[in-house]
PDB file of C-alpha atoms in Angstrom:
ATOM      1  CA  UNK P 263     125.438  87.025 108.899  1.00 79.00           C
ATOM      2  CA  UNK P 264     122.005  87.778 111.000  1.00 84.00           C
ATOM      3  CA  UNK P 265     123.383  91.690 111.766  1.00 89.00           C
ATOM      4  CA  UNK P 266     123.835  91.520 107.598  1.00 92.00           C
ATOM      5  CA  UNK P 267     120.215  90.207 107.240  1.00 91.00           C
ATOM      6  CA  UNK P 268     118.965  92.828 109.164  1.00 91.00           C
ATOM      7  CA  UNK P 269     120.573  95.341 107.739  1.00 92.00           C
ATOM      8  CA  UNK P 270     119.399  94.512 104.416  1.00 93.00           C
ATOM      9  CA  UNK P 271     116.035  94.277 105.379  1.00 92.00           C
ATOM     10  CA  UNK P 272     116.367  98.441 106.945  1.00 92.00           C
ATOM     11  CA  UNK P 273     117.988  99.036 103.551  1.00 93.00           C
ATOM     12  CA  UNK P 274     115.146  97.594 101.321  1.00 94.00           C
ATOM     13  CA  UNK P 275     112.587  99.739 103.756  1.00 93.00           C
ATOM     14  CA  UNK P 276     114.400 102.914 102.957  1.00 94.00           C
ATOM     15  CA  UNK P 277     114.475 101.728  98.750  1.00 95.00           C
ATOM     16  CA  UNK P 278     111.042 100.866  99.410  1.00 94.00           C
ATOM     17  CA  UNK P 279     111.334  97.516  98.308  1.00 94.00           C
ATOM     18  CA  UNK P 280     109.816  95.909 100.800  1.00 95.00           C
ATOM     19  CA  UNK P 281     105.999  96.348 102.206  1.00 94.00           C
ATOM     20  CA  UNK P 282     105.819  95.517 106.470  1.00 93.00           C
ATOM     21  CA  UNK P 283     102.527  94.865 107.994  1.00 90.00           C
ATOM     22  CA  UNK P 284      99.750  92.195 107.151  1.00 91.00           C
ATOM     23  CA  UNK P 285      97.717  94.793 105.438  1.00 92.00           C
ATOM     24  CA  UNK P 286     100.871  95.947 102.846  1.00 93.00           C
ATOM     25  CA  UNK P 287     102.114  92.154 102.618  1.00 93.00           C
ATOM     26  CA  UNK P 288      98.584  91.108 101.617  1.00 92.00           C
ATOM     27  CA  UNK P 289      97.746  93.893  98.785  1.00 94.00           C
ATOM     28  CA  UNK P 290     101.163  93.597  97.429  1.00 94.00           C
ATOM     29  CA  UNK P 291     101.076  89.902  97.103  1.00 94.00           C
ATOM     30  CA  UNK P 292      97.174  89.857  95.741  1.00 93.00           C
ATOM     31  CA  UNK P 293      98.867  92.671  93.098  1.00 93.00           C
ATOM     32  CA  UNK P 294     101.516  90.615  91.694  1.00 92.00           C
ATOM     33  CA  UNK P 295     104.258  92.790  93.322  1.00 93.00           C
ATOM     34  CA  UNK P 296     105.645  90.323  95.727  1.00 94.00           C
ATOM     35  CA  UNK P 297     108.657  88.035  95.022  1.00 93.00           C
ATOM     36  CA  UNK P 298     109.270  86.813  98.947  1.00 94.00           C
ATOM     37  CA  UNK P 299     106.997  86.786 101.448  1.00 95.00           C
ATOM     38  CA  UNK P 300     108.969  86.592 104.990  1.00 94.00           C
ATOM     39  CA  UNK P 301     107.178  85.362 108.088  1.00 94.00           C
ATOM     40  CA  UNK P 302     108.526  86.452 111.415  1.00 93.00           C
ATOM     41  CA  UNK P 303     109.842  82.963 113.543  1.00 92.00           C
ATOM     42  CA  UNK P 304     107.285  83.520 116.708  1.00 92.00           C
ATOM     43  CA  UNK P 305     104.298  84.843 114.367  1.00 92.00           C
ATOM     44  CA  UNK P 306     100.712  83.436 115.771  1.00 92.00           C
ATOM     45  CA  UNK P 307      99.451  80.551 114.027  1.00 94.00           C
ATOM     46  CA  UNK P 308      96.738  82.974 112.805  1.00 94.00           C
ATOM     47  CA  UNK P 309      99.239  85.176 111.061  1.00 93.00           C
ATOM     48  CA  UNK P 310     100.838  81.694 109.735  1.00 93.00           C
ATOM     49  CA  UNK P 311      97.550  80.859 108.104  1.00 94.00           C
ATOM     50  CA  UNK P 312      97.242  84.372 106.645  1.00 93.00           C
ATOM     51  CA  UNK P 313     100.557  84.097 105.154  1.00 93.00           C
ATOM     52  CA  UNK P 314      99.487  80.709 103.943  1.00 92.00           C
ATOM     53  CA  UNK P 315      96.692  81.947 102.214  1.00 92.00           C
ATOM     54  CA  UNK P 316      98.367  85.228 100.757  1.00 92.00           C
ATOM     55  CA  UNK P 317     100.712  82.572  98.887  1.00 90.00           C
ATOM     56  CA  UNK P 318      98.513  80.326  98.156  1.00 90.00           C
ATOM     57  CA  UNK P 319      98.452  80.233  94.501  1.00 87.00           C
ATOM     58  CA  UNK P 320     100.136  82.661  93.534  1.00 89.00           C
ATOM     59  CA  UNK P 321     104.402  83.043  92.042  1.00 87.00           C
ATOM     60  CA  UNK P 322     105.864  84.076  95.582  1.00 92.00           C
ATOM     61  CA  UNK P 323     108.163  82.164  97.749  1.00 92.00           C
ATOM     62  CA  UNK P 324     106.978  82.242 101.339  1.00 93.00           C
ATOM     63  CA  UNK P 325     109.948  82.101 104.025  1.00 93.00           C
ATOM     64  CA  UNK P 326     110.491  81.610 107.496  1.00 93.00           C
ATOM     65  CA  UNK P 327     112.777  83.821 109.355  1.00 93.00           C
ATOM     66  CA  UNK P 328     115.110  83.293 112.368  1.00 92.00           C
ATOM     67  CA  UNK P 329     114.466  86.952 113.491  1.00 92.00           C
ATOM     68  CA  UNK P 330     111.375  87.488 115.986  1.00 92.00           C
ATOM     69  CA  UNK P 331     108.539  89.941 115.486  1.00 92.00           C
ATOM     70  CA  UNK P 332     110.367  92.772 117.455  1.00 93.00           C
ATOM     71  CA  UNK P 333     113.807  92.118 115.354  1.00 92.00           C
ATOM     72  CA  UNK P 334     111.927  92.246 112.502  1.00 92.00           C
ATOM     73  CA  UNK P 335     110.165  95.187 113.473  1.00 91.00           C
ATOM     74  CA  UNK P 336     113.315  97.303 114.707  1.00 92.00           C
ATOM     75  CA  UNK P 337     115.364  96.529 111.281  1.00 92.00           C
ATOM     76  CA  UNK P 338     112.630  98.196 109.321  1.00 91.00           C
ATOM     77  CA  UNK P 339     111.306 100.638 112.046  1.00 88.00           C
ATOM     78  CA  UNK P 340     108.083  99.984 112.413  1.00 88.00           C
ATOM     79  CA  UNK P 341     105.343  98.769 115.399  1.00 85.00           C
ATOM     80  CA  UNK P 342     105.232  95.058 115.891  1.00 85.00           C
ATOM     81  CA  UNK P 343     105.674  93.389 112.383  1.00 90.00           C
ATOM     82  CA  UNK P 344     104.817  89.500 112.006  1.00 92.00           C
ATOM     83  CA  UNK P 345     104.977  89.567 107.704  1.00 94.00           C
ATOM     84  CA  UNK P 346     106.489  91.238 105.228  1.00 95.00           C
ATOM     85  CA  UNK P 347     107.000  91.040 101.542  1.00 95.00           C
ATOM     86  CA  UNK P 348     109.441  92.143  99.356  1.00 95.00           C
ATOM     87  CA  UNK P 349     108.942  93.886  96.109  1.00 95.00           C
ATOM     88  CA  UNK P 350     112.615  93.335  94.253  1.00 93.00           C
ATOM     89  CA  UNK P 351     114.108  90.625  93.078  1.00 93.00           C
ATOM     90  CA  UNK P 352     117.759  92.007  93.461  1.00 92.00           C
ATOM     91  CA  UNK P 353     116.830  92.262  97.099  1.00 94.00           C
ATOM     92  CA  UNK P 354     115.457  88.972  97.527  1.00 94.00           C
ATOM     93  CA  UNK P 355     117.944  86.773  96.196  1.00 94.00           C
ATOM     94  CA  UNK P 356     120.325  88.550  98.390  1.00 94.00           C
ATOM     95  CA  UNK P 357     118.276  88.197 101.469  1.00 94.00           C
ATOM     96  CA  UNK P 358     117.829  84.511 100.703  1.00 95.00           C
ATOM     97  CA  UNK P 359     121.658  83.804  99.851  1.00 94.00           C
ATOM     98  CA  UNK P 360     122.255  85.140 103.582  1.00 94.00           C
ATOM     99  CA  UNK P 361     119.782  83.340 105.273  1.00 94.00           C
ATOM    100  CA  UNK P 362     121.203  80.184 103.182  1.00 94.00           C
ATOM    101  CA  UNK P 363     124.871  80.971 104.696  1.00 93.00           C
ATOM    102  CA  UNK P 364     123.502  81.068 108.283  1.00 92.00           C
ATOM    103  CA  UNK P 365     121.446  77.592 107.484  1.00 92.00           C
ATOM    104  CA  UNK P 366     122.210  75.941 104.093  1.00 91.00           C
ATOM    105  CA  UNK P 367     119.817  73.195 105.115  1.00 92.00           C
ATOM    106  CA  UNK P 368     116.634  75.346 105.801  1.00 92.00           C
ATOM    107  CA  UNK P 369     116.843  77.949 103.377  1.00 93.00           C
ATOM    108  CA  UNK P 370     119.351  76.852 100.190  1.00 93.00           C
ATOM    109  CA  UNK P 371     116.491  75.799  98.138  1.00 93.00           C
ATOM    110  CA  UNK P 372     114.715  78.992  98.537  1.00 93.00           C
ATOM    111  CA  UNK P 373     117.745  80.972  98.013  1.00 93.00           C
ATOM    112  CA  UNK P 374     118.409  78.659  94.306  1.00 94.00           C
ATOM    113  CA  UNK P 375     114.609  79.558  93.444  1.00 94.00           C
ATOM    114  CA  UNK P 376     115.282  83.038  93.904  1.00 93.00           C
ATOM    115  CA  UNK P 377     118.089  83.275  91.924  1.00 93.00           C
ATOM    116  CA  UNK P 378     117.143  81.235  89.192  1.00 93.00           C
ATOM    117  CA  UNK P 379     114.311  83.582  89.171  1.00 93.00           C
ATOM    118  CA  UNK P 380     116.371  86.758  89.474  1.00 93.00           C
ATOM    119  CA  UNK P 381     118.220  85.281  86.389  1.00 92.00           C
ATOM    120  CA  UNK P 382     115.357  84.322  84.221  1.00 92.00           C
ATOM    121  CA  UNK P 383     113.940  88.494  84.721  1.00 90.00           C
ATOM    122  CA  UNK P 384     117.681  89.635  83.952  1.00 88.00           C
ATOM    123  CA  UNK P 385     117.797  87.520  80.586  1.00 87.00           C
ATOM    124  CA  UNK P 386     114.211  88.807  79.636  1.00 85.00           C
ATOM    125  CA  UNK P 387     114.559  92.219  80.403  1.00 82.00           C
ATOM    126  CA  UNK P 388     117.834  91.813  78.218  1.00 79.00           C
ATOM    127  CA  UNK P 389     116.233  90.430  75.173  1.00 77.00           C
ATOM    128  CA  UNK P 390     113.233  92.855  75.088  1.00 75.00           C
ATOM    129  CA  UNK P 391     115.886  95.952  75.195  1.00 68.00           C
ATOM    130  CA  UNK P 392     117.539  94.483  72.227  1.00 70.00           C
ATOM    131  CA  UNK P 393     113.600  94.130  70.726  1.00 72.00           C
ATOM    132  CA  UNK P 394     112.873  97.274  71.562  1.00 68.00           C
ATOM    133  CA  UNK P 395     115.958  98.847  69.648  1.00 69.00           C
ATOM    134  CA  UNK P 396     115.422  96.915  66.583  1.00 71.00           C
ATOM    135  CA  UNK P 397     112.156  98.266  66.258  1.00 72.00           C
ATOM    136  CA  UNK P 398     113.031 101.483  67.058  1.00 72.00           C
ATOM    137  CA  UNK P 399     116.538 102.039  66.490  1.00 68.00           C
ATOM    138  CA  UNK P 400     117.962 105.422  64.879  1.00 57.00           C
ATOM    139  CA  UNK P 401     118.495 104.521  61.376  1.00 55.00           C
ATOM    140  CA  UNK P 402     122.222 104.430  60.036  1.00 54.00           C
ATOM    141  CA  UNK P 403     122.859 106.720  57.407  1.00 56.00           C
ATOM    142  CA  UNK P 404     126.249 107.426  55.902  1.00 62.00           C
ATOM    143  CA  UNK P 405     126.710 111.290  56.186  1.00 56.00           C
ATOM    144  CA  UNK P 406     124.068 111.949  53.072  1.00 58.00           C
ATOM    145  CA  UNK P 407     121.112 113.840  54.051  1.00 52.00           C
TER     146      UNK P 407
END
């Protein structure tokens, strides 16, 4: 499960759905884009603060990983990387529902808020669609012009 974590989090660096680095992490959070923050397990209590603050009234979920700064930093190839937040929901809920296999106890209430989340997004993107092509929908006509 951890070399599955950290696979994930390369993949979501190469779809760009995830921003590395305390400067990314903190404009994509203040912008709205962030659904998980992820804090690195031997980040400074500086960086913890930071993180704290970033989150700090605001709809993201921060997290606490089991990987160090230099794991985290390899599986999305960059320098020394203490936070990062990611951008997708889809993403996020998977990350979380693998961290909650490798400890249910730590991280299954983080992985249910994700996913109810996830779930709530799906259902409204759903229902506007259907909005948007009753407003808009080709008309019906039967064959006379």
């Amino acid at each position: 499960m951890r070399d599955k974590a950290l696979s994930l989090l390369g993949l979501m660096r190469r779809a760009r759905a995830i921003e590395a680095g305390e400067a990314n992490t903190g404009s994509a959070v203040h912008g709205g884009k962030a659904k998980l923050l992820l804090l690195a397990s031997d980040a400074s209590e500086n960086a913890r603060k930071r993180a704290e603050t970033f989150a700090y009234g605001r709809r993201v979920i921060m997290v606490p990983l089991p990987f160090t700064k230099e794991e985290l930093a390899e599986s999305l190839g960059t320098g020394s990387c203490a936070m990062a937040a990611v951008t997708d929901l889809g993403f996020a809920a998977k990350l979380t529902e693998l961290l909650a296999q490798m400890e249910p106890e730590k991280y299954a209430a983080a992985a249910e808020e994700v996913a109810r989340r996830r779930d709530k997004a799906a259902r409204r993107k759903e229902s506007t669609a259907q909005e948007r092509n009753k407003r808009t929908g080709k008309r019906r006509t039967n064959g006379w012009v």
